Every structure is written in C-alpha cells, then in structure tokens.
Short mmCIF file of C-alpha atoms in Angstrom, two decimals:
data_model
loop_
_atom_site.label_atom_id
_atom_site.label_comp_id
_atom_site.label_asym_id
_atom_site.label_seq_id
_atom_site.Cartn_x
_atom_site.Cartn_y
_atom_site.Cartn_z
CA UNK A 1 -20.66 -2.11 -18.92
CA UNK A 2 -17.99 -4.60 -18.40
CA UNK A 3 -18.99 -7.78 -16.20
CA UNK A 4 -16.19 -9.53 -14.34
CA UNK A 5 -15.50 -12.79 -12.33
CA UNK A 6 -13.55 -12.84 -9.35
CA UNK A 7 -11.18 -15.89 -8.63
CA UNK A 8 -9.73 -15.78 -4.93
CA UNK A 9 -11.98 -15.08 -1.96
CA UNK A 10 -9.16 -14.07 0.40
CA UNK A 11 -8.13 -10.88 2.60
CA UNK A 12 -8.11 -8.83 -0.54
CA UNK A 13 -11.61 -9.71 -2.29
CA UNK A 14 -13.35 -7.30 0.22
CA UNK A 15 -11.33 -4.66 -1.26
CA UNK A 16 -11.95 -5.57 -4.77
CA UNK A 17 -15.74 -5.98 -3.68
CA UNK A 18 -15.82 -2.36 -2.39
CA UNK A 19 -13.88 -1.24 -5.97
CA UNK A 20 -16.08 -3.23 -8.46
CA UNK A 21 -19.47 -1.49 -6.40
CA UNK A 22 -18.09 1.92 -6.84
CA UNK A 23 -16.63 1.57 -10.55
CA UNK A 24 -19.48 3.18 -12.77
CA UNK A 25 -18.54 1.19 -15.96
CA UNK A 26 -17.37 -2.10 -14.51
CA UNK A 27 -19.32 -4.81 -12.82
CA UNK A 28 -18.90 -8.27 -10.41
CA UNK A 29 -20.75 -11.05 -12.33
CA UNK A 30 -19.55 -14.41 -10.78
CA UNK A 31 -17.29 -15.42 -8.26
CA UNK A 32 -15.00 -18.26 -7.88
CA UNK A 33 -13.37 -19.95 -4.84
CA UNK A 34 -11.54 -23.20 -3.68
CA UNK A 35 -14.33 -23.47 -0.53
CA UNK A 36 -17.76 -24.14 -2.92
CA UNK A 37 -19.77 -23.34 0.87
CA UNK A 38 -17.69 -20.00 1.07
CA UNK A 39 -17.97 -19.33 -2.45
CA UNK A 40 -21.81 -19.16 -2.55
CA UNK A 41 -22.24 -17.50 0.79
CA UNK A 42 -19.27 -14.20 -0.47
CA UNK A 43 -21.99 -14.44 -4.05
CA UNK A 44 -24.84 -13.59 -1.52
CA UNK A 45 -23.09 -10.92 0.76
CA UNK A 46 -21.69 -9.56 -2.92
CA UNK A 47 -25.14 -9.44 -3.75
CA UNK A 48 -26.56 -7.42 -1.21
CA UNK A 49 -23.41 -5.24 -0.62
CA UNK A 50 -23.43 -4.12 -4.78
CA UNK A 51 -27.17 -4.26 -5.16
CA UNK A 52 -27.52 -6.96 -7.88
CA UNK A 53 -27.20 -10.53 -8.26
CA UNK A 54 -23.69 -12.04 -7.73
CA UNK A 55 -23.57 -15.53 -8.89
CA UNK A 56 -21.32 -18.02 -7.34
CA UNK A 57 -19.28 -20.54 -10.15
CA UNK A 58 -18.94 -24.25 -9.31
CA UNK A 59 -15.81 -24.77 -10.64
CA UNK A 60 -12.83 -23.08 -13.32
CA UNK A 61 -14.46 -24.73 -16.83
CA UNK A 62 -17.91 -23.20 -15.91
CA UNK A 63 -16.76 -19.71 -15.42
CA UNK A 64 -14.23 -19.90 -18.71
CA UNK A 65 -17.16 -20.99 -20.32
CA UNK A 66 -19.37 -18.17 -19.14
CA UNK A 67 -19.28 -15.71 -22.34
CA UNK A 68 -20.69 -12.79 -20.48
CA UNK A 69 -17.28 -12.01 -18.75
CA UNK A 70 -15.10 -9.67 -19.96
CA UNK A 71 -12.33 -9.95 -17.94
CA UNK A 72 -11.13 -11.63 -14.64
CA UNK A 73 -9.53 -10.92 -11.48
CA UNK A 74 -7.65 -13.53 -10.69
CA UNK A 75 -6.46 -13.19 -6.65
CA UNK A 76 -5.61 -16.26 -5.59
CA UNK A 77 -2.04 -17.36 -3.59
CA UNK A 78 0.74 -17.08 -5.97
CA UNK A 79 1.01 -20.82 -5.44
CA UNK A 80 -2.24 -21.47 -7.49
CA UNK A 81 -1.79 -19.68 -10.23
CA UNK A 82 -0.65 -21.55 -13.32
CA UNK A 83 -4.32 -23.70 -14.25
CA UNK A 84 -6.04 -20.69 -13.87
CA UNK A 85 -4.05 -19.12 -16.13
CA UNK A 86 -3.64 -21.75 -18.69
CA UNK A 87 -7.77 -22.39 -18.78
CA UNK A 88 -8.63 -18.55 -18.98
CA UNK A 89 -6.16 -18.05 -21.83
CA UNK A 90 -7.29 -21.37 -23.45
CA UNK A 91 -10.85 -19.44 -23.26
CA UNK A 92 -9.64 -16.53 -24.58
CA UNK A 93 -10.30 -14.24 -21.49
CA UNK A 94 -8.46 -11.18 -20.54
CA UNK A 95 -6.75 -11.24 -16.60
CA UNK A 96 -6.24 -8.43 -13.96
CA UNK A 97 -3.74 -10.20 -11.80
CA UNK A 98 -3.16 -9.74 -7.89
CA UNK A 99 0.46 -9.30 -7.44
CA UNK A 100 3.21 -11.41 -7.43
CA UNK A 101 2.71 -13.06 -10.63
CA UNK A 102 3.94 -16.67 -9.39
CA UNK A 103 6.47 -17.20 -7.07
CA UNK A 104 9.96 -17.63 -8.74
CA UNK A 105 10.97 -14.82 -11.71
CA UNK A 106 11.20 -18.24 -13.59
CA UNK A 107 7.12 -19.25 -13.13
CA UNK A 108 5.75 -15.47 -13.27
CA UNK A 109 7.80 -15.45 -16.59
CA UNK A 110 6.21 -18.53 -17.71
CA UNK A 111 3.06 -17.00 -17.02
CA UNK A 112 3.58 -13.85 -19.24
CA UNK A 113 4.90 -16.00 -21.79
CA UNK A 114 1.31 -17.90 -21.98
CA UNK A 115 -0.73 -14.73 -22.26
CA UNK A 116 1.79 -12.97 -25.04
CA UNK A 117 1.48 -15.65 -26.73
CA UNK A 118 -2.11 -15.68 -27.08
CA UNK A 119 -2.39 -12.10 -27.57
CA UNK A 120 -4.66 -11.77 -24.64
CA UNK A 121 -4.69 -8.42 -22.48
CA UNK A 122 -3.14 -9.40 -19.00
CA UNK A 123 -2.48 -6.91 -16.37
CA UNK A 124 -0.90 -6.51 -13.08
CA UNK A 125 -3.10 -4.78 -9.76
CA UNK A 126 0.11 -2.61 -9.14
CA UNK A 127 -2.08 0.21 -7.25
CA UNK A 128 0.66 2.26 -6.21
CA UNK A 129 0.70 3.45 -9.41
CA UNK A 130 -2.80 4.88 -9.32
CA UNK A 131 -2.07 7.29 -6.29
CA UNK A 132 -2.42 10.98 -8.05
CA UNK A 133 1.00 11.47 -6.27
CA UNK A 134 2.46 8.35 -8.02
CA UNK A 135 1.11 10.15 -11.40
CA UNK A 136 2.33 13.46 -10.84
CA UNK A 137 5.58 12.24 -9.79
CA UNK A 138 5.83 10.33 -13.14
CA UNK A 139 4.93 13.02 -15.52
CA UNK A 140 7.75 15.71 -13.81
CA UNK A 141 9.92 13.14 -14.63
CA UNK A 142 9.02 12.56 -17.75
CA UNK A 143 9.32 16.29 -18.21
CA UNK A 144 13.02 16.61 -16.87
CA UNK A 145 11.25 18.93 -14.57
CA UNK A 146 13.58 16.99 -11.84
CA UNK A 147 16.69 17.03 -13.82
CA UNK A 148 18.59 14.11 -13.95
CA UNK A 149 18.33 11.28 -11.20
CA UNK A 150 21.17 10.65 -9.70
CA UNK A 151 20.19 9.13 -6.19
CA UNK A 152 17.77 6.87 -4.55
CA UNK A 153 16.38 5.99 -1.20
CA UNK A 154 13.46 3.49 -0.75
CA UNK A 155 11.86 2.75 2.52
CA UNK A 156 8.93 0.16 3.29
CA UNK A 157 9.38 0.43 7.40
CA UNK A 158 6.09 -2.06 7.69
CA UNK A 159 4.81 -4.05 10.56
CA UNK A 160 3.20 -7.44 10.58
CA UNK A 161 2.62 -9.55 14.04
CA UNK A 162 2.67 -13.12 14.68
CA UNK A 163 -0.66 -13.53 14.09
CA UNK A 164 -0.17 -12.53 10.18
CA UNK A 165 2.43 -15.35 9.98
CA UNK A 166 0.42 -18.04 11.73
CA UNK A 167 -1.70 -18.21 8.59
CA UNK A 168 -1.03 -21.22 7.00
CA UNK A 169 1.36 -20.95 4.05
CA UNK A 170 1.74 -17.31 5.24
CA UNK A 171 5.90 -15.92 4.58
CA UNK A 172 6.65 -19.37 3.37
CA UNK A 173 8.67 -20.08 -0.11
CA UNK A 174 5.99 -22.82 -1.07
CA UNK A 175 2.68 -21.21 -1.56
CA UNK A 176 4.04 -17.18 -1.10
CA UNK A 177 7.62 -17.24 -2.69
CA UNK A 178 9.11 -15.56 -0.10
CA UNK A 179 8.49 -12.79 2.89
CA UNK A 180 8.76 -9.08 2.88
CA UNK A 181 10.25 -8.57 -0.42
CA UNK A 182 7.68 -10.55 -2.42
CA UNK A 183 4.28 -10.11 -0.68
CA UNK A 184 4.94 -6.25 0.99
CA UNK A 185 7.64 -4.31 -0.47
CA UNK A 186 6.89 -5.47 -4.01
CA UNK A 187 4.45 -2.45 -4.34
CA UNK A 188 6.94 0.03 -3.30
CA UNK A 189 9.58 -1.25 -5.71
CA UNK A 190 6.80 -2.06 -8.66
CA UNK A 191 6.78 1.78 -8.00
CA UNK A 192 10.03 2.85 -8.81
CA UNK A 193 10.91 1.09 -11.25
CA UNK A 194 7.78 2.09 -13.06
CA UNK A 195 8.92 5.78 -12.45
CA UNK A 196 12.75 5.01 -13.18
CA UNK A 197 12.74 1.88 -15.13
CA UNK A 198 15.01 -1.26 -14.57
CA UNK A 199 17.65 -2.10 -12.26
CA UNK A 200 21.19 -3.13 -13.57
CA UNK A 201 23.13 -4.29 -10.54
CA UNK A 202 22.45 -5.59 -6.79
CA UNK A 203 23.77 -6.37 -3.55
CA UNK A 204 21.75 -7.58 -0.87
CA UNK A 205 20.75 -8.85 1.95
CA UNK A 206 17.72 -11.06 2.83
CA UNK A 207 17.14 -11.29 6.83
CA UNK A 208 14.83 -12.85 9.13
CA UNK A 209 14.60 -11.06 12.52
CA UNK A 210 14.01 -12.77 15.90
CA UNK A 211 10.36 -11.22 15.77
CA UNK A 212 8.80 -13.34 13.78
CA UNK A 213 8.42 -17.05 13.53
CA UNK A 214 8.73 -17.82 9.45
CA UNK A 215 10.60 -19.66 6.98
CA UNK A 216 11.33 -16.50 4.58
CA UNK A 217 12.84 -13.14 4.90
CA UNK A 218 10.98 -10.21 7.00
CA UNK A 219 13.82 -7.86 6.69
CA UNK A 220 15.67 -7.01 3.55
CA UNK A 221 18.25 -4.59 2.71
CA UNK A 222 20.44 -3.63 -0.50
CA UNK A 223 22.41 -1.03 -2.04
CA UNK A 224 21.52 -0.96 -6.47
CA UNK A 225 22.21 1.20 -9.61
CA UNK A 226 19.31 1.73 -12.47
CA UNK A 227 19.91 0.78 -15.88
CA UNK A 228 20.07 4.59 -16.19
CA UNK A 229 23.26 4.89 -14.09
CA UNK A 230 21.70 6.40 -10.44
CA UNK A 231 22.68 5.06 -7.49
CA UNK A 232 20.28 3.76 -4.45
CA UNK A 233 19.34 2.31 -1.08
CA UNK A 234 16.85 0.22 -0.24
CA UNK A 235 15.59 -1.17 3.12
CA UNK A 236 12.49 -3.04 3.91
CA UNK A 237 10.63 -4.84 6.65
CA UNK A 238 7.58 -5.96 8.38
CA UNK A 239 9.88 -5.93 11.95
CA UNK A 240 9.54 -2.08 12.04
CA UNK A 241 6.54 -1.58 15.06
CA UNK A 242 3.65 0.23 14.75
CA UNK A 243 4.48 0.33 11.20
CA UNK A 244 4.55 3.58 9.06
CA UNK A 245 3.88 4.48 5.51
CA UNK A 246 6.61 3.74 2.58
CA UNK A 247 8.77 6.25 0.95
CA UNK A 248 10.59 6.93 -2.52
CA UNK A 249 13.07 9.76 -2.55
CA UNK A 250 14.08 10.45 -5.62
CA UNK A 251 17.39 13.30 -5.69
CA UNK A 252 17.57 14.94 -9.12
CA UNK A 253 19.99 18.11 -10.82
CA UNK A 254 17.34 20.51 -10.34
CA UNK A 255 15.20 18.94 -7.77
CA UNK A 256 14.57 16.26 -4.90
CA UNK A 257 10.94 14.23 -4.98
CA UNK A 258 10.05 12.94 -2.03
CA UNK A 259 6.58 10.46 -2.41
CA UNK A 260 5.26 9.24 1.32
CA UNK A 261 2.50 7.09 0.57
CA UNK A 262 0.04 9.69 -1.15
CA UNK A 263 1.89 12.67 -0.70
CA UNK A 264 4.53 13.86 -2.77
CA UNK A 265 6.71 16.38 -2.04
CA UNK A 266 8.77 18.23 -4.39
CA UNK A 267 11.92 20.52 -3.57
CA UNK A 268 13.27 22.92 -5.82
CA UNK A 269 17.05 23.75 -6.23
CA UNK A 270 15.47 27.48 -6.30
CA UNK A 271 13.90 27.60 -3.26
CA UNK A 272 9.99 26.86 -4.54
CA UNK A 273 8.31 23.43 -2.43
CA UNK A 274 5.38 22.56 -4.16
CA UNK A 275 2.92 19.69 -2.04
CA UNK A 276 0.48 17.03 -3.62
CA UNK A 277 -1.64 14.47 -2.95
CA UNK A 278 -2.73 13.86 0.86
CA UNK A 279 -1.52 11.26 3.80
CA UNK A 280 -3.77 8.81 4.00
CA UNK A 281 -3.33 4.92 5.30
CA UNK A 282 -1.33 2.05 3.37
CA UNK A 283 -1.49 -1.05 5.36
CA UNK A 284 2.05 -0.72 6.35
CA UNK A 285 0.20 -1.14 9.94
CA UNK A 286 -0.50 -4.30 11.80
CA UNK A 287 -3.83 -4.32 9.79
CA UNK A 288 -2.64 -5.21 6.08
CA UNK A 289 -5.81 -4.05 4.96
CA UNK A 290 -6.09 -0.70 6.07
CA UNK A 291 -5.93 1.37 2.78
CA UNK A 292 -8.41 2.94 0.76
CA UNK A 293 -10.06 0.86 -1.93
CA UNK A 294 -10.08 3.91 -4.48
CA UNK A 295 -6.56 2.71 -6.06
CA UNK A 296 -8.01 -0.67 -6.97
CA UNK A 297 -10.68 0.68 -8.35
CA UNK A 298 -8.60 2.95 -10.35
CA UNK A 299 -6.44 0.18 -11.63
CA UNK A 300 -9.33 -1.74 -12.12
CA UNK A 301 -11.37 0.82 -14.53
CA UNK A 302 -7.92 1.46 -16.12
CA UNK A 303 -7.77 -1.98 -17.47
CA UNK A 304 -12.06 -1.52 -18.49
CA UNK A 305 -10.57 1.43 -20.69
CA UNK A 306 -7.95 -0.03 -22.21
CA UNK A 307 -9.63 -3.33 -23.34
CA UNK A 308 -11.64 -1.46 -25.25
CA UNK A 309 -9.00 1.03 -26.78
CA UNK A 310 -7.15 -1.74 -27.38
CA UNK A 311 -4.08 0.11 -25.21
CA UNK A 312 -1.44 -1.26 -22.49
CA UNK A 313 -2.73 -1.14 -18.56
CA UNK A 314 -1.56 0.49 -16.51
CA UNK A 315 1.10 -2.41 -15.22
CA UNK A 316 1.40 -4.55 -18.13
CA UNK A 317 2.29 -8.16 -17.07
CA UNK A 318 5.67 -8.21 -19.09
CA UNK A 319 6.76 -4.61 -17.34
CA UNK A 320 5.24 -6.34 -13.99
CA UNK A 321 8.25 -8.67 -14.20
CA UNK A 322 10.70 -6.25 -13.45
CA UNK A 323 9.80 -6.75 -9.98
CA UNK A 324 10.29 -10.06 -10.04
CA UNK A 325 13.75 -9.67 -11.70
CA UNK A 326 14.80 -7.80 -8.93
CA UNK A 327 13.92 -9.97 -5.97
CA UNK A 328 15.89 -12.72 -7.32
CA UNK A 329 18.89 -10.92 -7.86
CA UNK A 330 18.29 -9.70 -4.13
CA UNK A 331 18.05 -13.56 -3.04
CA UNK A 332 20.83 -14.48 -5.46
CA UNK A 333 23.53 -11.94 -4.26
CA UNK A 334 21.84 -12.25 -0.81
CA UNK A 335 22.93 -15.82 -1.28
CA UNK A 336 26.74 -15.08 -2.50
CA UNK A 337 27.18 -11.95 -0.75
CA UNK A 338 27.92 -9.56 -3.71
CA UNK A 339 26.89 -7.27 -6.43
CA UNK A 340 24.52 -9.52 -8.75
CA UNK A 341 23.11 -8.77 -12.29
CA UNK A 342 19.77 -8.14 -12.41
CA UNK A 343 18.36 -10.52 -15.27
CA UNK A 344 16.80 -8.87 -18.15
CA UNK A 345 13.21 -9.55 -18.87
#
C-alpha cells in the first residue's frame, strides 16, 4: 500500500480525495495547505469521507520529513510551485504534479531539470490520457492501423463565466501563466501530442473576447505542422456558451479517428465504423469540475505501479513539457504574427 500527501487544497483536491478513496493500492496519509485552519478541517472531512485517519501537516519540512510517504501530489497554483519542489526533491520524494508545471516553458523546465537531476520519479496528472478511448486511439496508431496522419483538427469549445474569473489570481499571467491555453486546453493538446508527438512550427493567435473580464487570453486559435510532417487546426476557448466536450480528429491513409471526450470514433476507408468508449462529462461546462474522478485515479495508480517497477508514468514530466513548448510558441508568434518554431525540449 502506497501512502501519499496531498499539497494544494483547492477546486481539484475533492477530486483527488474521491480517487485516492477508491484506489485499492494507494492511500491519503497527510495533507498540506497554505490556510493551517482549512488544512486541519479538509484532514477531518478526508477522514470520514475515506474511512481512516487523515492527518493534517503544519508546514512543508514536517511532511518532507515524514518517511511514511511514498509519493506526493503536489496541486497547488502554478505560481507556488518551485519550494515545494526544491524541498521534496531535497527529501528525496517522488511527485505527481497537477498540470501546468510552472507558468513560463522557462520555470516548468527548470522544474524538470531539478527532479532529473536527482533521479527522482516525477509525473504529470495528464488524465486525458487515461480515458480507454485515449488508449485505444494510441495503440491503432501505434499499429499503422490508421495509416499515415496527414491532418489535424483540435477543438476545446469550453465555457467559463465571470464568476470563474473573479477568483483572485484566476486567468492572470502572475499566479496562472496565462488563460485558456494554459489552464483548459492544455489537456486537450497534452493529448495529442502524446498520440502524435511534437510540434515543429506555429502560427497563432492569442485573443481575449469581450465576455470576460481578465488579463490573459480566453480564446486562442492557430494553424501547426507535427514534427512528423501533418498539418493541423486548432481552436480553443472558454467564450463558447453552454460549453461542450473537446475533440481530436485525427485524418489518416486508411482511416479518420475522431476522439469526443470518451468516445472515439473510428472510420474506415472500407466502409467498417467501429465505436469505443462512452460520452460522459469533461468540465468543458460552466462547472469546471464536472468530470468523473475515475481518470485521476487511473493516473494516480499508474504512477503507484510504476514506482515500484521502476518504469516511466504515464506523462513523464520531461514529455509533459511539450505542452509547454507549444504555448509559448503560440504567445510568441501570437506576439509577431507569424509561423514560430516550436522550441525543442
């Protein structure tokens, strides 16, 4: 049984709450937060909602210390990132990171650098990649069941209201890094490049609608090619009301994939459709949090499994930063308004 601490006591805790109870071989030990009177009273309701004792840390050196962890989930703002990282590493203890890494390519980098360094396991909670459609879709290409890839469309047509963005620090380049790109669509493009590797080239543009009062981007757009020479189209947005789920279509020699949310659909050039996977909610809604906790919990028994077989996760922190790259070549050719390199990582 793997015990794990939980630093960050935000929106997405719940959901990693609701993971760690149902994950047979992993389980919450400690939790840490900036608030010490909200930290104790999430250790209680833990508690009671997992059915065994959730203790709550007083501060960062007493859980490093704490040799009974395993591992950490570290889900804190982007913007508070870098001591935690630097103590837990110093203490030798592995990290299953909420997404982004940091908020620049330049700081998430710097982040992956400490961790490689110290030969520590470090992983990203990229849980698109757990969806069973996600997995399929990734082992017919591996196959060349799909042919070659030669086109791309990705879709994240999200909503968010005001309310999300009266949050303090919420869409801001300070504490998030950014809007839509960084904190929504970063799943959705984590995604594709996992399934088609890195991006070469970008051009972009980075847009904030009259719908929402922020400092960064809500709507993003940008036409790209893949290191492996297909073409694509990307839009994204949390301006897109009520909100519906994201897509990847991916339009190959011998067939088109086309992944909505859970469900992916693939099209055969001889007529056969073959369906898998089923709809189901992705928080592309006004509610952010309205997805299932079973892909967290996936991710987060995927990185149990591969501590001890001494194996990758799922979304290794160094891959993780292909994501990153991306986004700031979109704000760079955004910026200059032309194709931009997409920096290699």
């Amino acid at each position: 049984m793997k015990k794990v601490a939980l630093i960050g006591l935000g929106m997405v805790a719940e959901t990693h709450l609701a993971a760690l109870r149902d994950a047979p071989d992993v389980s919450l030990h400690g939790v840490l937060g900036r608030d010490p009177e909200k930290t104790r009273s999430f250790a209680l309701a833990a508690s009671e909602h997992i059915g065994h004792p959730v203790i709550s840390y007083s501060d960062l050196p007493q859980l490093a210390s704490d040799t009974v962890i395993d591992f950490v989930i570290l889900a804190t703002p982007p913007d508070a990132r870098l001591s935690y990282v630097k103590a837990l590493a110093n203490a030798g203890k592995p990290i299953l990171m909420e997404k982004p890494i940091e908020r620049t390519l330049g700081a998430a980098k710097e982040i992956v650098d400490i961790y490689e360094q110290a030969a520590i396991p470090f992983g990203i909670v990229f849980q698109h990649r757990a969806r069973a459609a996600s997995m399929t879709l990734k082992e017919k290409l591996d196959s060349g069941e799909l042919g070659q890839i030669v086109s791309v469309e990705v879709r994240v047509p999200w909503w968010r209201d005001q309310s999300y963005y009266d949050a303090p620090g919420r869409g801001t380049r300070l504490r998030d890094g950014g809007g839509v790109m960084i904190t929504q669509a970063i799943h959705t493009l984590d995604n594709l490049l996992w399934l088609l590797g890195p991006m070469s080239r970008i051009q972009a543009v980075m847009h904030k609608t009259i719908l929402h009062r922020m400092e960064a981007e809500d709507w993003a757009g940008a036409i790209f090619e893949t290191a492996s020479g297909c073409m694509g189209t990307l839009h994204a947005t949390t301006a897109a009301f009520p909100g519906r789920s994201e897509t990847i279509t991916l339009h190959g020699t011998q067939a088109t994939a086309h992944l909505d949310a859970g469900t992916l659909t693939l099209t055969y050039r001889d007529g056969n459709i073959e369906t898998i996977g089923e709809a189901t909610d992705t928080g592309g809604g006004a509610d952010p949090m309205a997805f299932t906790h079973a892909w967290h919990q996936s991710v987060i028994e995927d990185f149990a499994t591969s501590l001890d077989n001494k194996r990758q996760p799922l979304a290794p922190g160094r891959e993780a930063l292909w994501s990153h790259a991306v986004i700031d070549a979109m704000e760079r050719s955004s910026n200059k308004g032309s194709w931009t390199e997409v920096a290699s990582v």
